[in-house]
Amino acid sequence: MKIAFFSTQPYDKEYFERYNKQHEILFFEARLNEQTATLTRGCNAVCAFVNDQLNKGVLNTLNEMGVKIIAQRCAGFNNVDVVAAVENNITVVRVPVYSPHAVAEHALALIMTLNRKTHKAYNRVREGNFSLDRLTGFDLYGKTVGVIGTGKIGQCFARIMQGLGCKVVAFDIVVNKELEALGIKYLTRQEVLQQSDILSLHCPLTEQTKHVINSDTLEIMKNGAMLINTSRGALVDTMAVITALKNGKLGYLGLDVYEQEEKLFFHDLNENIITDDVLVRLLGFPNVLITSHQGFLTDEALTQIAIVTLQNITDFEEHKQLKNKVSVPAGAYK
Ligand code: NAD
């Protein structure tokens, strides 16, 4: 098939070229949106990533251009209007699992760095400053870690934290019996928020989870708690979090995702003026660590993403059953 590949990064090209055997791929650095949708003219497949916009208008254009399949090279599909895709007779596929370990381990990296301040120590020592002043952390051993969402990533994360000697408590709309058997305790969301020294978000972005961390939920968290979000930016009300950081309610914040990441993340804006004042405010806190959506970025995950995405497209072309097809959620038709 002829694939229009959007939001291309050098590592995407490297891995997809390595594993592509039969498709023609046109790599575009541009994000897919209303302005770039016509680049798909003559292509029958689109390969999209988390910040590509596949709203109704874009999907109508893709249909006019002859696109038959959208292959998301990620697990989430909150950027795709799946109802509009069905209306345009466009199939949507995704990569439901690539490496849950990659994201869970990145959440741990954020926790370890925020806690033991290795990023600051690294810079200090390089500049000949061997002082330990203000580098004090805390033992993770014995702390209570709350996990919201114990799906593929959340359960890896829960096991890692349990391995470090933490007490792990969790909230999910579905209880994972295996985790329960390991001693991970399911509580109400409120109880998890109240008890956690560290709270990590691993649920998808839905209408129910949007701004699950807001001024009310922050209020019931422990004073000085650490909040980690490697899932989707809009799970957190950023303005509420800034207030909580300013008044000391929140002790640490680690983000791999940000509500307004779309225009910033994945780009080198080194010489640009950052016009997002909210992000700049966040960066001004000494107890905030932000990475630009790199949780998935391991060799194992990139390999799996390329292989499964290409296989999804091949299966579609060969009229095989699509095991990774995204279906319209129940009740989505109004
Ligand atoms: P998953 O579908 O396996 O697990 C999600 C879990 O959340 C499920 O157990 C589900 O029951 C639970 N859930 C759904 N609604 C909930 C609610 N209202 N409250 C509590 N729990 C709820 O997904 P996953 O593979 O573990 O991925 C989790 C999220 O991580 C994804 O949705 C995606 O947003 C994010 N992600 C981030 C990166 C990254 O690079 N940072 C990479 C992959 C995925």
Coordinates of N, CA and C in Angstrom, one line a residue, residues 106-249:
H106 N 9.8 4.3 32.7 CA 10.0 5.7 32.6 C 9.4 6.4 33.8
A107 N 8.2 5.9 34.2 CA 7.5 6.5 35.4 C 8.5 6.4 36.6
L108 N 9.1 5.2 36.7 CA 10.1 5.0 37.8 C 11.3 6.0 37.6
A109 N 11.7 6.2 36.4 CA 12.9 7.1 36.2 C 12.5 8.6 36.6
L110 N 11.2 9.0 36.4 CA 10.8 10.3 36.8 C 10.8 10.3 38.4
I111 N 10.3 9.3 39.0 CA 10.2 9.2 40.4 C 11.6 9.3 41.0
M112 N 12.5 8.5 40.5 CA 13.9 8.4 41.0 C 14.6 9.8 40.9
T113 N 14.4 10.4 39.7 CA 15.1 11.6 39.5 C 14.6 12.7 40.4
L114 N 13.3 12.8 40.4 CA 12.7 13.9 41.3 C 13.1 13.7 42.7
N115 N 13.1 12.4 43.2 CA 13.4 12.1 44.6 C 14.9 12.4 44.9
R116 N 15.8 11.7 44.1 CA 17.2 11.8 44.5 C 18.0 12.9 43.7
K117 N 17.2 13.6 42.9 CA 17.8 14.8 42.2 C 19.1 14.5 41.4
T118 N 19.1 13.4 40.8 CA 20.3 13.0 40.0 C 20.6 14.0 38.9
H119 N 19.5 14.7 38.3 CA 19.7 15.6 37.3 C 20.5 16.8 37.8
K120 N 20.2 17.2 39.0 CA 20.9 18.4 39.6 C 22.3 18.0 40.0
A121 N 22.4 16.8 40.6 CA 23.8 16.3 41.0 C 24.7 16.1 39.8
Y122 N 24.2 15.7 38.7 CA 25.0 15.5 37.5 C 25.6 16.8 37.0
N123 N 24.7 17.9 37.0 CA 25.2 19.2 36.6 C 26.2 19.8 37.6
R124 N 25.8 19.6 38.9 CA 26.7 20.2 39.9 C 28.1 19.6 39.8
V125 N 28.2 18.3 39.8 CA 29.5 17.6 39.8 C 30.3 18.0 38.5
R126 N 29.6 18.1 37.4 CA 30.3 18.5 36.1 C 30.9 19.9 36.3
E127 N 30.3 20.7 37.1 CA 30.8 22.1 37.3 C 31.7 22.2 38.5
G128 N 32.2 21.1 39.0 CA 33.1 21.1 40.2 C 32.4 21.4 41.5
N129 N 31.1 21.3 41.6 CA 30.4 21.6 42.8 C 30.0 20.2 43.4
F130 N 30.8 19.9 44.5 CA 30.6 18.6 45.1 C 29.7 18.7 46.4
S131 N 29.0 19.8 46.6 CA 28.2 20.0 47.8 C 26.9 19.1 47.7
L132 N 26.5 18.6 48.8 CA 25.3 17.8 48.8 C 24.1 18.6 49.3
D133 N 24.3 19.9 49.5 CA 23.3 20.7 50.1 C 22.0 20.7 49.2
R134 N 20.9 20.5 49.8 CA 19.5 20.4 49.1 C 19.4 19.3 48.1
L135 N 20.2 18.2 48.3 CA 20.0 17.0 47.4 C 19.3 15.9 48.2
T136 N 18.8 16.2 49.4 CA 18.2 15.1 50.3 C 17.0 14.6 49.6
G137 N 16.9 13.3 49.5 CA 15.7 12.6 49.0 C 15.0 11.8 50.2
F138 N 14.2 10.8 49.8 CA 13.6 10.0 50.8 C 13.7 8.5 50.3
D139 N 13.6 7.6 51.3 CA 13.6 6.1 50.9 C 12.3 5.8 50.2
L140 N 12.4 5.1 49.1 CA 11.1 4.7 48.5 C 10.5 3.5 49.3
Y141 N 11.5 2.7 49.9 CA 11.1 1.6 50.7 C 10.1 2.0 51.8
G142 N 8.9 1.3 51.8 CA 7.9 1.5 52.8 C 6.9 2.6 52.5
K143 N 7.2 3.4 51.4 CA 6.2 4.4 51.0 C 5.0 3.8 50.3
T144 N 3.9 4.6 50.4 CA 2.6 4.1 49.7 C 2.6 4.7 48.3
V145 N 2.4 3.8 47.4 CA 2.4 4.3 46.0 C 0.9 4.0 45.5
G146 N 0.3 5.0 44.9 CA -1.1 4.8 44.4 C -1.0 4.7 42.9
V147 N -1.8 3.8 42.3 CA -1.8 3.6 40.9 C -3.2 3.8 40.4
I148 N -3.5 4.7 39.5 CA -4.8 4.9 38.9 C -4.8 4.3 37.6
G149 N -5.5 3.1 37.4 CA -5.4 2.4 36.1 C -4.4 1.3 36.2
T150 N -4.9 0.1 36.3 CA -3.9 -1.1 36.4 C -4.1 -2.0 35.2
G151 N -4.0 -1.3 34.0 CA -4.0 -2.1 32.8 C -2.6 -2.6 32.5
K152 N -2.2 -2.6 31.2 CA -0.9 -3.2 30.9 C 0.2 -2.4 31.5
I153 N 0.2 -1.1 31.4 CA 1.3 -0.3 32.0 C 1.2 -0.2 33.5
G154 N 0.0 0.1 34.0 CA -0.2 0.2 35.4 C 0.2 -1.0 36.2
Q155 N -0.1 -2.2 35.6 CA 0.3 -3.4 36.4 C 1.8 -3.6 36.4
C156 N 2.5 -3.3 35.3 CA 4.0 -3.4 35.3 C 4.5 -2.4 36.4
F157 N 4.0 -1.2 36.4 CA 4.4 -0.2 37.3 C 4.2 -0.6 38.8
A158 N 3.0 -1.2 39.0 CA 2.7 -1.7 40.4 C 3.7 -2.7 40.8
R159 N 4.0 -3.6 39.9 CA 5.0 -4.7 40.3 C 6.4 -4.1 40.6
I160 N 6.8 -3.2 39.8 CA 8.1 -2.6 40.0 C 8.2 -1.9 41.3
M161 N 7.1 -1.1 41.7 CA 7.1 -0.4 42.9 C 7.0 -1.4 44.1
Q162 N 6.3 -2.5 43.9 CA 6.2 -3.5 45.0 C 7.6 -4.1 45.2
G163 N 8.3 -4.3 44.1 CA 9.7 -4.8 44.2 C 10.6 -3.9 44.9
L164 N 10.3 -2.6 45.0 CA 11.2 -1.7 45.7 C 10.8 -1.6 47.2
G165 N 9.8 -2.4 47.5 CA 9.4 -2.4 48.9 C 8.4 -1.4 49.3
C166 N 7.7 -0.9 48.2 CA 6.6 0.1 48.5 C 5.3 -0.7 48.8
K167 N 4.4 0.0 49.5 CA 3.0 -0.5 49.6 C 2.2 0.0 48.5
V168 N 1.7 -0.8 47.6 CA 1.0 -0.4 46.4 C -0.5 -0.5 46.6
V169 N -1.2 0.7 46.4 CA -2.7 0.7 46.4 C -3.2 1.1 45.1
A170 N -4.3 0.7 44.7 CA -4.7 0.9 43.3 C -6.2 1.2 43.2
F171 N -6.5 2.0 42.1 CA -7.9 2.2 41.7 C -8.1 1.9 40.2
D172 N -9.1 1.1 39.9 CA -9.4 0.9 38.5 C -10.9 0.5 38.4
I173 N -11.5 0.7 37.3 CA -12.9 0.3 37.2 C -13.0 -1.2 37.1
V174 N -11.9 -1.9 36.8 CA -11.8 -3.3 36.7 C -10.7 -3.8 37.6
V175 N -11.0 -4.7 38.6 CA -10.0 -5.2 39.5 C -9.2 -6.3 38.8
N176 N -7.9 -6.2 38.9 CA -7.0 -7.2 38.4 C -6.7 -8.2 39.5
K177 N -7.2 -9.4 39.3 CA -7.1 -10.4 40.4 C -5.7 -10.9 40.6
E178 N -4.9 -10.9 39.6 CA -3.5 -11.3 39.7 C -2.7 -10.3 40.6
L179 N -3.0 -9.0 40.4 CA -2.4 -8.0 41.2 C -2.8 -8.1 42.7
E180 N -4.1 -8.4 42.8 CA -4.7 -8.6 44.2 C -4.0 -9.7 44.9
A181 N -3.7 -10.8 44.1 CA -3.1 -12.0 44.7 C -1.7 -11.6 45.1
L182 N -1.1 -10.6 44.5 CA 0.3 -10.2 44.9 C 0.3 -9.3 46.1
G183 N -0.9 -9.0 46.5 CA -0.9 -8.1 47.7 C -1.2 -6.6 47.4
I184 N -1.5 -6.4 46.2 CA -1.8 -5.0 45.8 C -3.3 -4.7 46.1
K185 N -3.5 -3.7 46.9 CA -4.8 -3.5 47.5 C -5.6 -2.5 46.6
Y186 N -6.8 -2.9 46.2 CA -7.7 -2.0 45.4 C -8.6 -1.3 46.5
L187 N -8.6 0.1 46.3 CA -9.4 0.9 47.2 C -10.2 1.8 46.3
T188 N -11.0 2.7 46.9 CA -11.8 3.7 46.1 C -10.8 4.7 45.6
R189 N -11.1 5.5 44.6 CA -10.2 6.5 44.1 C -9.8 7.5 45.2
Q190 N -10.8 7.9 46.0 CA -10.6 8.8 47.0 C -9.6 8.3 48.1
E191 N -9.7 7.0 48.4 CA -8.8 6.4 49.4 C -7.4 6.3 48.8
V192 N -7.3 6.0 47.5 CA -5.9 6.0 46.9 C -5.3 7.4 47.0
L193 N -6.1 8.4 46.6 CA -5.6 9.8 46.7 C -5.1 10.1 48.1
Q194 N -5.9 9.8 49.1 CA -5.7 10.1 50.4 C -4.4 9.5 51.0
Q195 N -4.2 8.2 50.6 CA -3.1 7.4 51.2 C -1.7 7.5 50.5
S196 N -1.7 8.0 49.3 CA -0.5 7.9 48.5 C 0.6 8.9 48.8
D197 N 1.8 8.4 48.9 CA 2.9 9.4 49.0 C 3.3 9.7 47.5
I198 N 3.1 8.7 46.7 CA 3.4 8.9 45.2 C 2.2 8.4 44.5
L199 N 1.7 9.2 43.6 CA 0.5 8.8 42.8 C 0.8 8.8 41.3
S200 N 0.6 7.7 40.7 CA 1.0 7.6 39.3 C -0.3 7.2 38.4
L201 N -0.4 8.0 37.3 CA -1.6 7.8 36.5 C -1.4 6.9 35.3
H202 N -2.2 5.9 35.2 CA -2.0 4.9 34.1 C -3.3 4.6 33.4
C203 N -4.3 5.5 33.5 CA -5.6 5.2 32.9 C -5.7 6.0 31.6
P204 N -6.5 5.6 30.7 CA -6.6 6.3 29.4 C -7.4 7.6 29.6
L205 N -7.3 8.5 28.6 CA -8.0 9.8 28.6 C -9.4 9.5 28.1
T206 N -10.4 9.7 28.9 CA -11.8 9.5 28.5 C -12.6 10.7 29.1
E207 N -13.9 10.7 28.8 CA -14.7 11.8 29.4 C -14.7 11.7 30.9
Q208 N -14.6 10.4 31.4 CA -14.6 10.2 32.9 C -13.3 10.6 33.5
T209 N -12.2 10.4 32.8 CA -10.9 10.6 33.4 C -10.3 12.0 33.1
K210 N -10.9 12.8 32.2 CA -10.4 14.1 31.9 C -10.3 14.9 33.3
H211 N -9.2 15.5 33.5 CA -8.9 16.3 34.7 C -9.3 15.5 36.0
V212 N -8.9 14.3 36.0 CA -9.1 13.5 37.2 C -8.3 14.1 38.4
I213 N -7.2 14.7 38.0 CA -6.5 15.5 39.0 C -6.8 16.9 38.8
N214 N -7.6 17.4 39.8 CA -8.1 18.8 39.7 C -8.0 19.4 41.1
S215 N -8.5 20.6 41.3 CA -8.3 21.3 42.6 C -8.9 20.5 43.8
D216 N -10.1 19.8 43.5 CA -10.7 19.1 44.5 C -9.9 17.8 44.9
T217 N -9.5 17.1 43.8 CA -8.8 15.8 44.1 C -7.4 16.1 44.7
L218 N -6.8 17.2 44.3 CA -5.5 17.6 44.9 C -5.6 17.9 46.4
E219 N -6.7 18.5 46.7 CA -7.0 18.9 48.1 C -7.0 17.6 49.0
I220 N -7.5 16.5 48.5 CA -7.5 15.3 49.4 C -6.3 14.5 49.4
M221 N -5.3 14.9 48.5 CA -4.0 14.2 48.5 C -3.2 14.6 49.8
K222 N -2.2 13.7 50.1 CA -1.3 14.0 51.2 C -0.5 15.2 50.9
N223 N -0.2 16.0 51.9 CA 0.6 17.2 51.8 C 2.0 16.7 51.3
G224 N 2.5 17.4 50.3 CA 3.9 17.1 49.8 C 4.0 15.8 49.0
A225 N 2.8 15.3 48.5 CA 2.9 14.0 47.7 C 3.5 14.3 46.3
M226 N 3.9 13.2 45.7 CA 4.5 13.3 44.4 C 3.4 12.8 43.3
L227 N 3.3 13.5 42.3 CA 2.3 13.2 41.2 C 3.1 12.9 39.9
I228 N 2.8 11.7 39.3 CA 3.5 11.3 38.1 C 2.4 11.0 37.0
N229 N 2.6 11.7 35.9 CA 1.7 11.4 34.8 C 2.4 11.0 33.5
T230 N 2.3 9.8 33.1 CA 2.9 9.3 31.9 C 1.9 8.9 30.9
S231 N 0.6 9.2 31.2 CA -0.5 8.7 30.4 C -1.0 9.7 29.3
R232 N -1.8 10.6 29.7 CA -2.2 11.7 28.7 C -2.3 13.0 29.5
G233 N -1.9 14.1 28.9 CA -1.8 15.3 29.6 C -3.1 15.8 30.2
A234 N -4.2 15.6 29.5 CA -5.5 16.1 30.0 C -6.1 15.4 31.2
L235 N -5.4 14.4 31.7 CA -5.8 13.7 33.0 C -5.6 14.7 34.1
V236 N -4.7 15.7 33.9 CA -4.4 16.6 34.9 C -4.8 18.1 34.5
D237 N -5.5 18.7 35.5 CA -5.8 20.1 35.3 C -4.5 20.9 35.6
T238 N -3.8 21.4 34.6 CA -2.5 22.0 34.8 C -2.6 23.2 35.7
M239 N -3.6 24.0 35.6 CA -3.6 25.3 36.4 C -3.8 24.9 37.9
A240 N -4.6 23.9 38.1 CA -4.8 23.4 39.5 C -3.5 22.9 40.1
V241 N -2.8 22.2 39.3 CA -1.5 21.7 39.8 C -0.5 22.8 40.1
I242 N -0.5 23.8 39.2 CA 0.4 25.0 39.5 C 0.1 25.6 40.8
T243 N -1.2 25.8 41.1 CA -1.6 26.3 42.4 C -1.1 25.4 43.5
A244 N -1.3 24.1 43.4 CA -0.9 23.2 44.4 C 0.6 23.2 44.6
L245 N 1.4 23.4 43.5 CA 2.8 23.5 43.7 C 3.2 24.8 44.4
K246 N 2.5 25.9 44.0 CA 2.8 27.2 44.6 C 2.6 27.2 46.1
N247 N 1.5 26.5 46.6 CA 1.2 26.5 48.0 C 1.8 25.3 48.7
G248 N 2.6 24.5 48.0 CA 3.3 23.4 48.7 C 2.5 22.2 48.9
K249 N 1.2 22.2 48.5 CA 0.4 21.0 48.7 C 1.0 19.8 48.0

